[in-house]
Amino acid sequence: MKKKFLGSLAIIVLAATLLSASQKDGQVMTKENGVYVVNTTTLGKDVQGYAGTTPVKVYIKKNKVEKVEFLKNQETPKYFARVKKALETKWNGMKVKEAAAQKVDGVTGATFSTDAVVKNVQLGLEYYQKNKK
């Protein structure tokens, strides 16, 4: 009886932990210390690179892009490294409106990945503009 109870308790704790983590991961925008962070994992779920989705986190402070963080994806590492190098600081320091309108050239050999990252950044910036408080 005691083993069944402990087993059930362990399952409940595990389920609660997973639920808590999934709710936090499902948040599109958070604010910490004056910095808004927009996660495009759910916003850009239909935006495909060469091998899948290419989510990013866009960090915004005082209506300016601080940085773009590239999240886990299934793109070919060699080519995605080139995309990351070309785009990592592309929007840094720009006002949100300016960054959202930024025209970005594709990285040769990684055009699909580049386009997907750019679209994700744009989605994140648009979401911020519509939902900031």
Short mmCIF file of N, CA, C and O in Angstrom, two decimals:
data_model
loop_
_atom_site.label_atom_id
_atom_site.label_comp_id
_atom_site.label_asym_id
_atom_site.label_seq_id
_atom_site.Cartn_x
_atom_site.Cartn_y
_atom_site.Cartn_z
N MET A 1 0.82 -1.20 0.00
CA MET A 1 0.00 0.00 0.00
C MET A 1 0.87 1.26 0.00
O MET A 1 0.59 2.20 -0.73
N LYS A 2 1.92 1.23 0.84
CA LYS A 2 2.80 2.38 0.94
C LYS A 2 3.53 2.61 -0.39
O LYS A 2 3.71 3.74 -0.82
N LYS A 3 3.94 1.52 -1.08
CA LYS A 3 4.63 1.64 -2.36
C LYS A 3 3.71 2.26 -3.42
O LYS A 3 4.13 3.08 -4.22
N LYS A 4 2.44 1.85 -3.41
CA LYS A 4 1.48 2.41 -4.37
C LYS A 4 1.31 3.91 -4.14
O LYS A 4 1.24 4.70 -5.06
N PHE A 5 1.21 4.27 -2.86
CA PHE A 5 1.05 5.68 -2.52
C PHE A 5 2.25 6.50 -2.97
O PHE A 5 2.11 7.56 -3.58
N LEU A 6 3.46 6.00 -2.70
CA LEU A 6 4.67 6.72 -3.09
C LEU A 6 4.79 6.81 -4.61
O LEU A 6 5.21 7.83 -5.15
N GLY A 7 4.42 5.74 -5.30
CA GLY A 7 4.44 5.74 -6.76
C GLY A 7 3.47 6.76 -7.32
O GLY A 7 3.78 7.51 -8.24
N SER A 8 2.26 6.81 -6.74
CA SER A 8 1.25 7.78 -7.18
C SER A 8 1.71 9.20 -6.90
O SER A 8 1.53 10.10 -7.72
N LEU A 9 2.31 9.39 -5.74
CA LEU A 9 2.80 10.71 -5.36
C LEU A 9 3.90 11.16 -6.32
O LEU A 9 3.91 12.31 -6.77
N ALA A 10 4.80 10.25 -6.67
CA ALA A 10 5.87 10.57 -7.61
C ALA A 10 5.31 10.97 -8.97
O ALA A 10 5.78 11.92 -9.60
N ILE A 11 4.28 10.27 -9.42
CA ILE A 11 3.66 10.59 -10.70
C ILE A 11 3.00 11.97 -10.66
O ILE A 11 3.12 12.76 -11.59
N ILE A 12 2.34 12.28 -9.57
CA ILE A 12 1.68 13.58 -9.42
C ILE A 12 2.72 14.70 -9.42
O ILE A 12 2.54 15.72 -10.09
N VAL A 13 3.82 14.51 -8.69
CA VAL A 13 4.87 15.52 -8.64
C VAL A 13 5.48 15.72 -10.02
O VAL A 13 5.69 16.85 -10.48
N LEU A 14 5.75 14.63 -10.73
CA LEU A 14 6.31 14.71 -12.08
C LEU A 14 5.35 15.44 -13.03
O LEU A 14 5.75 16.31 -13.79
N ALA A 15 4.07 15.10 -12.96
CA ALA A 15 3.08 15.74 -13.82
C ALA A 15 2.99 17.24 -13.53
O ALA A 15 2.92 18.06 -14.45
N ALA A 16 3.01 17.60 -12.26
CA ALA A 16 2.94 19.02 -11.89
C ALA A 16 4.18 19.77 -12.38
O ALA A 16 4.08 20.89 -12.88
N THR A 17 5.33 19.13 -12.29
CA THR A 17 6.57 19.75 -12.77
C THR A 17 6.52 19.96 -14.27
O THR A 17 6.88 21.04 -14.77
N LEU A 18 6.09 18.96 -15.00
CA LEU A 18 5.99 19.08 -16.45
C LEU A 18 4.97 20.13 -16.87
O LEU A 18 5.21 20.90 -17.79
N LEU A 19 3.85 20.17 -16.18
CA LEU A 19 2.83 21.16 -16.49
C LEU A 19 3.36 22.57 -16.24
O LEU A 19 3.18 23.47 -17.05
N SER A 20 4.04 22.75 -15.13
CA SER A 20 4.60 24.05 -14.80
C SER A 20 5.62 24.47 -15.86
O SER A 20 5.63 25.61 -16.31
N ALA A 21 6.49 23.56 -16.26
CA ALA A 21 7.51 23.87 -17.27
C ALA A 21 6.86 24.20 -18.61
O ALA A 21 7.27 25.12 -19.29
N SER A 22 5.83 23.44 -18.99
CA SER A 22 5.21 23.69 -20.29
C SER A 22 4.46 25.02 -20.30
O SER A 22 4.44 25.70 -21.30
N GLN A 23 3.89 25.40 -19.19
CA GLN A 23 3.20 26.69 -19.13
C GLN A 23 4.22 27.83 -19.27
O GLN A 23 3.99 28.78 -19.98
N LYS A 24 5.36 27.70 -18.61
CA LYS A 24 6.38 28.73 -18.70
C LYS A 24 6.93 28.80 -20.12
O LYS A 24 7.12 29.86 -20.69
N ASP A 25 7.20 27.63 -20.74
CA ASP A 25 7.71 27.59 -22.09
C ASP A 25 6.70 28.13 -23.09
O ASP A 25 7.07 28.61 -24.15
N GLY A 26 5.41 28.02 -22.78
CA GLY A 26 4.36 28.47 -23.67
C GLY A 26 4.17 29.97 -23.66
O GLY A 26 3.47 30.51 -24.50
N GLN A 27 4.79 30.67 -22.72
CA GLN A 27 4.66 32.12 -22.67
C GLN A 27 5.40 32.73 -23.85
O GLN A 27 6.56 32.43 -24.10
N VAL A 28 4.73 33.60 -24.54
CA VAL A 28 5.34 34.24 -25.70
C VAL A 28 6.21 35.40 -25.27
O VAL A 28 7.33 35.57 -25.74
N MET A 29 5.73 36.22 -24.31
CA MET A 29 6.49 37.39 -23.90
C MET A 29 6.57 37.47 -22.38
O MET A 29 5.56 37.32 -21.69
N THR A 30 7.77 37.71 -21.89
CA THR A 30 7.98 37.91 -20.47
C THR A 30 8.72 39.24 -20.29
O THR A 30 9.26 39.79 -21.26
N LYS A 31 8.72 39.73 -19.07
CA LYS A 31 9.45 40.96 -18.77
C LYS A 31 10.24 40.75 -17.49
O LYS A 31 9.69 40.36 -16.46
N GLU A 32 11.55 40.98 -17.59
CA GLU A 32 12.42 40.84 -16.44
C GLU A 32 13.37 42.02 -16.40
O GLU A 32 14.06 42.29 -17.38
N ASN A 33 13.40 42.73 -15.28
CA ASN A 33 14.31 43.86 -15.09
C ASN A 33 14.24 44.87 -16.24
O ASN A 33 15.25 45.36 -16.72
N GLY A 34 13.03 45.15 -16.69
CA GLY A 34 12.84 46.14 -17.74
C GLY A 34 13.11 45.64 -19.16
O GLY A 34 13.05 46.40 -20.11
N VAL A 35 13.44 44.35 -19.30
CA VAL A 35 13.72 43.78 -20.61
C VAL A 35 12.57 42.84 -20.99
O VAL A 35 12.26 41.90 -20.26
N TYR A 36 11.97 43.12 -22.13
CA TYR A 36 10.95 42.22 -22.67
C TYR A 36 11.68 41.13 -23.47
O TYR A 36 12.61 41.43 -24.21
N VAL A 37 11.23 39.91 -23.29
CA VAL A 37 11.79 38.79 -24.05
C VAL A 37 10.63 38.12 -24.79
O VAL A 37 9.70 37.63 -24.16
N VAL A 38 10.70 38.13 -26.11
CA VAL A 38 9.67 37.51 -26.93
C VAL A 38 10.24 36.21 -27.50
O VAL A 38 11.25 36.22 -28.20
N ASN A 39 9.58 35.10 -27.16
CA ASN A 39 9.99 33.78 -27.62
C ASN A 39 9.07 33.39 -28.78
O ASN A 39 7.86 33.33 -28.63
N THR A 40 9.66 33.10 -29.95
CA THR A 40 8.85 32.82 -31.13
C THR A 40 8.58 31.33 -31.35
O THR A 40 8.11 30.94 -32.42
N THR A 41 8.83 30.51 -30.34
CA THR A 41 8.61 29.07 -30.50
C THR A 41 7.18 28.78 -30.94
O THR A 41 6.95 28.00 -31.86
N THR A 42 6.19 29.41 -30.30
CA THR A 42 4.80 29.19 -30.69
C THR A 42 4.36 30.16 -31.79
O THR A 42 3.59 29.78 -32.67
N LEU A 43 4.86 31.38 -31.76
CA LEU A 43 4.51 32.36 -32.80
C LEU A 43 4.93 31.88 -34.19
O LEU A 43 4.20 32.06 -35.16
N GLY A 44 6.11 31.30 -34.27
CA GLY A 44 6.66 30.91 -35.56
C GLY A 44 6.59 29.41 -35.83
O GLY A 44 7.38 28.89 -36.61
N LYS A 45 5.62 28.76 -35.21
CA LYS A 45 5.54 27.30 -35.36
C LYS A 45 5.29 26.86 -36.80
O LYS A 45 5.60 25.73 -37.17
N ASP A 46 4.78 27.76 -37.63
CA ASP A 46 4.53 27.43 -39.04
C ASP A 46 5.61 28.00 -39.98
O ASP A 46 5.54 27.81 -41.18
N VAL A 47 6.60 28.67 -39.41
CA VAL A 47 7.68 29.24 -40.21
C VAL A 47 8.78 28.18 -40.32
O VAL A 47 9.39 27.82 -39.32
N GLN A 48 9.00 27.71 -41.53
CA GLN A 48 9.94 26.62 -41.76
C GLN A 48 11.24 27.12 -42.40
O GLN A 48 11.21 27.89 -43.36
N GLY A 49 12.35 26.64 -41.85
CA GLY A 49 13.65 26.85 -42.48
C GLY A 49 13.87 25.69 -43.44
O GLY A 49 12.92 25.16 -44.01
N TYR A 50 15.12 25.27 -43.60
CA TYR A 50 15.41 24.17 -44.50
C TYR A 50 14.96 22.83 -43.89
O TYR A 50 14.41 21.99 -44.58
N ALA A 51 15.18 22.65 -42.58
CA ALA A 51 14.90 21.36 -41.95
C ALA A 51 13.87 21.44 -40.83
O ALA A 51 13.68 20.49 -40.10
N GLY A 52 13.22 22.57 -40.68
CA GLY A 52 12.23 22.71 -39.61
C GLY A 52 12.12 24.15 -39.14
O GLY A 52 12.55 25.08 -39.83
N THR A 53 11.56 24.31 -37.96
CA THR A 53 11.37 25.65 -37.41
C THR A 53 12.69 26.22 -36.89
O THR A 53 13.60 25.47 -36.54
N THR A 54 12.78 27.53 -36.82
CA THR A 54 13.99 28.22 -36.36
C THR A 54 13.62 29.29 -35.34
O THR A 54 13.76 30.48 -35.60
N PRO A 55 13.13 28.90 -34.16
CA PRO A 55 12.69 29.89 -33.18
C PRO A 55 13.83 30.74 -32.64
O PRO A 55 14.99 30.32 -32.63
N VAL A 56 13.46 31.93 -32.20
CA VAL A 56 14.42 32.85 -31.59
C VAL A 56 13.78 33.50 -30.37
O VAL A 56 12.57 33.44 -30.19
N LYS A 57 14.62 34.11 -29.56
CA LYS A 57 14.16 35.01 -28.50
C LYS A 57 14.68 36.39 -28.87
O LYS A 57 15.85 36.56 -29.19
N VAL A 58 13.77 37.37 -28.82
CA VAL A 58 14.14 38.75 -29.11
C VAL A 58 14.08 39.52 -27.80
O VAL A 58 13.04 39.53 -27.13
N TYR A 59 15.20 40.12 -27.42
CA TYR A 59 15.30 40.89 -26.18
C TYR A 59 15.15 42.37 -26.51
O TYR A 59 15.90 42.89 -27.35
N ILE A 60 14.20 43.03 -25.82
CA ILE A 60 13.89 44.43 -26.13
C ILE A 60 13.89 45.24 -24.83
O ILE A 60 13.23 44.87 -23.86
N LYS A 61 14.62 46.35 -24.85
CA LYS A 61 14.65 47.25 -23.69
C LYS A 61 14.51 48.68 -24.18
O LYS A 61 15.20 49.09 -25.12
N LYS A 62 13.61 49.41 -23.56
CA LYS A 62 13.36 50.81 -23.93
C LYS A 62 13.09 50.96 -25.43
O LYS A 62 13.62 51.83 -26.10
N ASN A 63 12.28 50.03 -25.95
CA ASN A 63 11.84 50.03 -27.34
C ASN A 63 12.98 49.84 -28.34
O ASN A 63 12.88 50.23 -29.50
N LYS A 64 14.10 49.25 -27.89
CA LYS A 64 15.22 48.95 -28.77
C LYS A 64 15.59 47.48 -28.61
O LYS A 64 15.54 46.92 -27.52
N VAL A 65 15.99 46.88 -29.71
CA VAL A 65 16.42 45.49 -29.68
C VAL A 65 17.79 45.41 -29.01
O VAL A 65 18.73 46.10 -29.43
N GLU A 66 17.87 44.61 -27.96
CA GLU A 66 19.15 44.39 -27.30
C GLU A 66 19.92 43.26 -27.97
O GLU A 66 21.12 43.37 -28.19
N LYS A 67 19.21 42.17 -28.23
CA LYS A 67 19.86 41.04 -28.89
C LYS A 67 18.81 40.05 -29.39
O LYS A 67 17.66 40.10 -28.98
N VAL A 68 19.26 39.17 -30.27
CA VAL A 68 18.44 38.07 -30.75
C VAL A 68 19.19 36.79 -30.38
O VAL A 68 20.37 36.65 -30.68
N GLU A 69 18.49 35.90 -29.71
CA GLU A 69 19.07 34.62 -29.31
C GLU A 69 18.45 33.51 -30.16
O GLU A 69 17.24 33.41 -30.26
N PHE A 70 19.30 32.70 -30.76
CA PHE A 70 18.84 31.60 -31.59
C PHE A 70 18.58 30.38 -30.72
O PHE A 70 19.45 29.98 -29.95
N LEU A 71 17.39 29.80 -30.85
CA LEU A 71 17.01 28.66 -30.04
C LEU A 71 17.27 27.34 -30.78
O LEU A 71 17.56 27.34 -31.98
N LYS A 72 17.12 26.25 -30.07
CA LYS A 72 17.36 24.92 -30.63
C LYS A 72 16.51 24.72 -31.89
O LYS A 72 15.34 25.07 -31.93
N ASN A 73 17.17 24.16 -32.91
CA ASN A 73 16.47 23.89 -34.17
C ASN A 73 17.09 22.67 -34.84
O ASN A 73 18.07 22.11 -34.34
N GLN A 74 16.54 22.28 -35.97
CA GLN A 74 17.00 21.10 -36.68
C GLN A 74 17.78 21.44 -37.96
O GLN A 74 18.01 20.57 -38.80
N GLU A 75 18.17 22.69 -38.10
CA GLU A 75 18.90 23.09 -39.30
C GLU A 75 20.29 22.43 -39.32
O GLU A 75 20.83 22.06 -38.29
N THR A 76 20.86 22.33 -40.50
CA THR A 76 22.20 21.77 -40.64
C THR A 76 23.18 22.69 -39.90
O THR A 76 23.29 23.88 -40.23
N PRO A 77 23.88 22.17 -38.88
CA PRO A 77 24.73 23.03 -38.04
C PRO A 77 25.73 23.88 -38.82
O PRO A 77 25.91 25.06 -38.51
N LYS A 78 26.36 23.32 -39.82
CA LYS A 78 27.37 24.05 -40.60
C LYS A 78 26.75 25.30 -41.25
O LYS A 78 27.32 26.38 -41.20
N TYR A 79 25.59 25.12 -41.85
CA TYR A 79 24.96 26.25 -42.54
C TYR A 79 24.30 27.21 -41.56
O TYR A 79 24.34 28.42 -41.76
N PHE A 80 23.71 26.66 -40.49
CA PHE A 80 23.06 27.54 -39.53
C PHE A 80 24.09 28.40 -38.80
O PHE A 80 23.80 29.54 -38.42
N ALA A 81 25.30 27.90 -38.63
CA ALA A 81 26.36 28.70 -38.02
C ALA A 81 26.65 29.93 -38.86
O ALA A 81 26.91 31.02 -38.32
N ARG A 82 26.56 29.79 -40.17
CA ARG A 82 26.76 30.94 -41.06
C ARG A 82 25.62 31.94 -40.92
O ARG A 82 25.84 33.16 -40.93
N VAL A 83 24.39 31.44 -40.79
CA VAL A 83 23.23 32.31 -40.60
C VAL A 83 23.39 33.06 -39.28
O VAL A 83 23.20 34.28 -39.22
N LYS A 84 23.73 32.33 -38.25
CA LYS A 84 23.90 32.93 -36.93
C LYS A 84 24.96 34.03 -36.95
O LYS A 84 24.75 35.12 -36.43
N LYS A 85 26.09 33.73 -37.59
CA LYS A 85 27.17 34.71 -37.66
C LYS A 85 26.73 35.98 -38.39
O LYS A 85 27.04 37.09 -37.99
N ALA A 86 25.98 35.80 -39.48
CA ALA A 86 25.54 36.94 -40.29
C ALA A 86 24.44 37.76 -39.61
O ALA A 86 24.36 38.97 -39.80
N LEU A 87 23.60 37.09 -38.82
CA LEU A 87 22.41 37.78 -38.30
C LEU A 87 22.43 38.05 -36.81
O LEU A 87 21.58 38.79 -36.31
N GLU A 88 23.35 37.49 -36.09
CA GLU A 88 23.35 37.57 -34.63
C GLU A 88 23.23 38.99 -34.08
O GLU A 88 22.54 39.24 -33.11
N THR A 89 23.90 39.93 -34.70
CA THR A 89 23.87 41.32 -34.21
C THR A 89 23.17 42.27 -35.19
O THR A 89 23.23 43.48 -35.01
N LYS A 90 22.51 41.72 -36.19
CA LYS A 90 21.89 42.52 -37.26
C LYS A 90 20.92 43.57 -36.74
O LYS A 90 20.86 44.68 -37.25
N TRP A 91 20.15 43.23 -35.71
CA TRP A 91 19.10 44.13 -35.22
C TRP A 91 19.49 44.86 -33.93
O TRP A 91 18.75 45.72 -33.47
N ASN A 92 20.64 44.53 -33.36
CA ASN A 92 21.04 45.12 -32.08
C ASN A 92 21.08 46.64 -32.13
O ASN A 92 21.66 47.22 -33.05
N GLY A 93 20.46 47.27 -31.14
CA GLY A 93 20.47 48.72 -31.02
C GLY A 93 19.42 49.44 -31.85
O GLY A 93 19.25 50.65 -31.71
N MET A 94 18.72 48.72 -32.69
CA MET A 94 17.69 49.36 -33.53
C MET A 94 16.40 49.54 -32.75
O MET A 94 16.05 48.71 -31.92
N LYS A 95 15.69 50.62 -33.07
CA LYS A 95 14.35 50.78 -32.53
C LYS A 95 13.48 49.67 -33.11
O LYS A 95 13.72 49.22 -34.24
N VAL A 96 12.49 49.25 -32.37
CA VAL A 96 11.67 48.12 -32.77
C VAL A 96 11.04 48.31 -34.14
O VAL A 96 11.09 47.42 -34.98
N LYS A 97 10.50 49.48 -34.38
CA LYS A 97 9.84 49.75 -35.67
C LYS A 97 10.84 49.65 -36.82
O LYS A 97 10.55 49.07 -37.87
N GLU A 98 12.02 50.20 -36.63
CA GLU A 98 13.08 50.15 -37.64
C GLU A 98 13.54 48.70 -37.87
O GLU A 98 13.73 48.27 -39.01
N ALA A 99 13.71 47.96 -36.79
CA ALA A 99 14.16 46.57 -36.89
C ALA A 99 13.13 45.71 -37.61
O ALA A 99 13.48 44.83 -38.40
N ALA A 100 11.85 45.96 -37.34
CA ALA A 100 10.78 45.18 -37.97
C ALA A 100 10.75 45.40 -39.49
O ALA A 100 10.36 44.50 -40.24
N ALA A 101 11.18 46.57 -39.93
CA ALA A 101 11.16 46.89 -41.36
C ALA A 101 12.49 46.58 -42.05
O ALA A 101 12.62 46.76 -43.26
N GLN A 102 13.47 46.14 -41.28
CA GLN A 102 14.81 45.88 -41.80
C GLN A 102 14.80 44.85 -42.93
O GLN A 102 14.24 43.78 -42.78
N LYS A 103 15.41 45.18 -44.06
CA LYS A 103 15.56 44.25 -45.17
C LYS A 103 16.87 43.49 -44.96
O LYS A 103 17.91 44.09 -44.74
N VAL A 104 16.81 42.17 -45.02
CA VAL A 104 17.98 41.35 -44.74
C VAL A 104 18.26 40.45 -45.94
O VAL A 104 17.36 39.76 -46.43
N ASP A 105 19.50 40.45 -46.38
CA ASP A 105 19.90 39.58 -47.48
C ASP A 105 20.08 38.16 -46.96
O ASP A 105 20.54 37.95 -45.83
N GLY A 106 19.76 37.19 -47.80
CA GLY A 106 19.94 35.79 -47.44
C GLY A 106 21.40 35.41 -47.41
O GLY A 106 22.22 36.00 -48.11
N VAL A 107 21.72 34.45 -46.57
CA VAL A 107 23.08 33.93 -46.51
C VAL A 107 23.20 32.88 -47.62
O VAL A 107 22.41 31.94 -47.68
N THR A 108 24.17 33.03 -48.48
CA THR A 108 24.36 32.11 -49.59
C THR A 108 24.49 30.68 -49.08
O THR A 108 25.26 30.40 -48.17
N GLY A 109 23.69 29.80 -49.65
CA GLY A 109 23.70 28.39 -49.25
C GLY A 109 22.78 28.09 -48.08
O GLY A 109 22.59 26.94 -47.72
N ALA A 110 22.23 29.13 -47.47
CA ALA A 110 21.34 28.94 -46.32
C ALA A 110 20.16 29.90 -46.39
O ALA A 110 19.73 30.47 -45.39
N THR A 111 19.62 30.05 -47.59
CA THR A 111 18.55 31.02 -47.81
C THR A 111 17.29 30.69 -47.03
O THR A 111 16.69 31.57 -46.42
N PHE A 112 16.88 29.42 -47.02
CA PHE A 112 15.66 29.04 -46.30
C PHE A 112 15.81 29.33 -44.81
O PHE A 112 14.89 29.84 -44.16
N SER A 113 16.95 28.98 -44.26
CA SER A 113 17.21 29.22 -42.83
C SER A 113 17.23 30.72 -42.53
O SER A 113 16.64 31.17 -41.53
N THR A 114 17.88 31.48 -43.40
CA THR A 114 17.93 32.94 -43.21
C THR A 114 16.52 33.53 -43.22
O THR A 114 16.16 34.31 -42.32
N ASP A 115 15.75 33.17 -44.23
CA ASP A 115 14.39 33.69 -44.35
C ASP A 115 13.54 33.34 -43.13
O ASP A 115 12.75 34.17 -42.65
N ALA A 116 13.70 32.13 -42.62
CA ALA A 116 12.92 31.70 -41.46
C ALA A 116 13.32 32.48 -40.21
O ALA A 116 12.46 32.89 -39.42
N VAL A 117 14.60 32.71 -40.01
CA VAL A 117 15.05 33.49 -38.86
C VAL A 117 14.51 34.92 -38.95
O VAL A 117 13.98 35.46 -37.98
N VAL A 118 14.64 35.52 -40.13
CA VAL A 118 14.15 36.89 -40.32
C VAL A 118 12.66 36.96 -40.02
O VAL A 118 12.19 37.88 -39.33
N LYS A 119 11.90 36.01 -40.53
CA LYS A 119 10.44 35.99 -40.29
C LYS A 119 10.15 35.84 -38.80
O LYS A 119 9.25 36.50 -38.27
N ASN A 120 10.90 35.00 -38.11
CA ASN A 120 10.70 34.83 -36.67
C ASN A 120 11.01 36.13 -35.91
O ASN A 120 10.27 36.50 -34.99
N VAL A 121 12.07 36.80 -36.28
CA VAL A 121 12.40 38.07 -35.64
C VAL A 121 11.27 39.07 -35.88
O VAL A 121 10.81 39.76 -34.95
N GLN A 122 10.78 39.15 -37.12
CA GLN A 122 9.68 40.07 -37.43
C GLN A 122 8.43 39.72 -36.63
O GLN A 122 7.76 40.62 -36.11
N LEU A 123 8.12 38.43 -36.51
CA LEU A 123 6.95 38.02 -35.72
C LEU A 123 7.11 38.44 -34.26
O LEU A 123 6.17 38.92 -33.63
N GLY A 124 8.31 38.27 -33.73
CA GLY A 124 8.57 38.66 -32.35
C GLY A 124 8.43 40.16 -32.13
O GLY A 124 7.84 40.61 -31.15
N LEU A 125 8.93 40.93 -33.06
CA LEU A 125 8.84 42.39 -32.95
C LEU A 125 7.40 42.87 -33.10
O LEU A 125 6.96 43.77 -32.36
N GLU A 126 6.66 42.27 -34.02
CA GLU A 126 5.24 42.62 -34.18
C GLU A 126 4.45 42.27 -32.91
O GLU A 126 3.61 43.06 -32.47
N TYR A 127 4.74 41.12 -32.35
CA TYR A 127 4.04 40.70 -31.12
C TYR A 127 4.33 41.70 -30.00
O TYR A 127 3.42 42.12 -29.28
N TYR A 128 5.57 42.09 -29.86
CA TYR A 128 5.96 43.08 -28.84
C TYR A 128 5.18 44.37 -29.03
O TYR A 128 4.62 44.92 -28.08
N GLN A 129 5.13 44.87 -30.27
CA GLN A 129 4.45 46.14 -30.53
C GLN A 129 2.97 46.08 -30.17
O GLN A 129 2.41 47.04 -29.68
N LYS A 130 2.34 44.94 -30.41
CA LYS A 130 0.91 44.81 -30.13
C LYS A 130 0.60 44.52 -28.66
O LYS A 130 -0.49 44.81 -28.20
N ASN A 131 1.57 43.97 -27.93
CA ASN A 131 1.27 43.48 -26.58
C ASN A 131 2.07 44.09 -25.45
O ASN A 131 1.90 43.69 -24.30
N LYS A 132 2.96 45.04 -25.73
CA LYS A 132 3.74 45.65 -24.64
C LYS A 132 2.85 46.45 -23.73
O LYS A 132 1.79 46.95 -24.15
N LYS A 133 3.25 46.55 -22.51
CA LYS A 133 2.43 47.29 -21.53
C LYS A 133 3.24 48.36 -20.87
O LYS A 133 4.38 48.34 -20.74
#
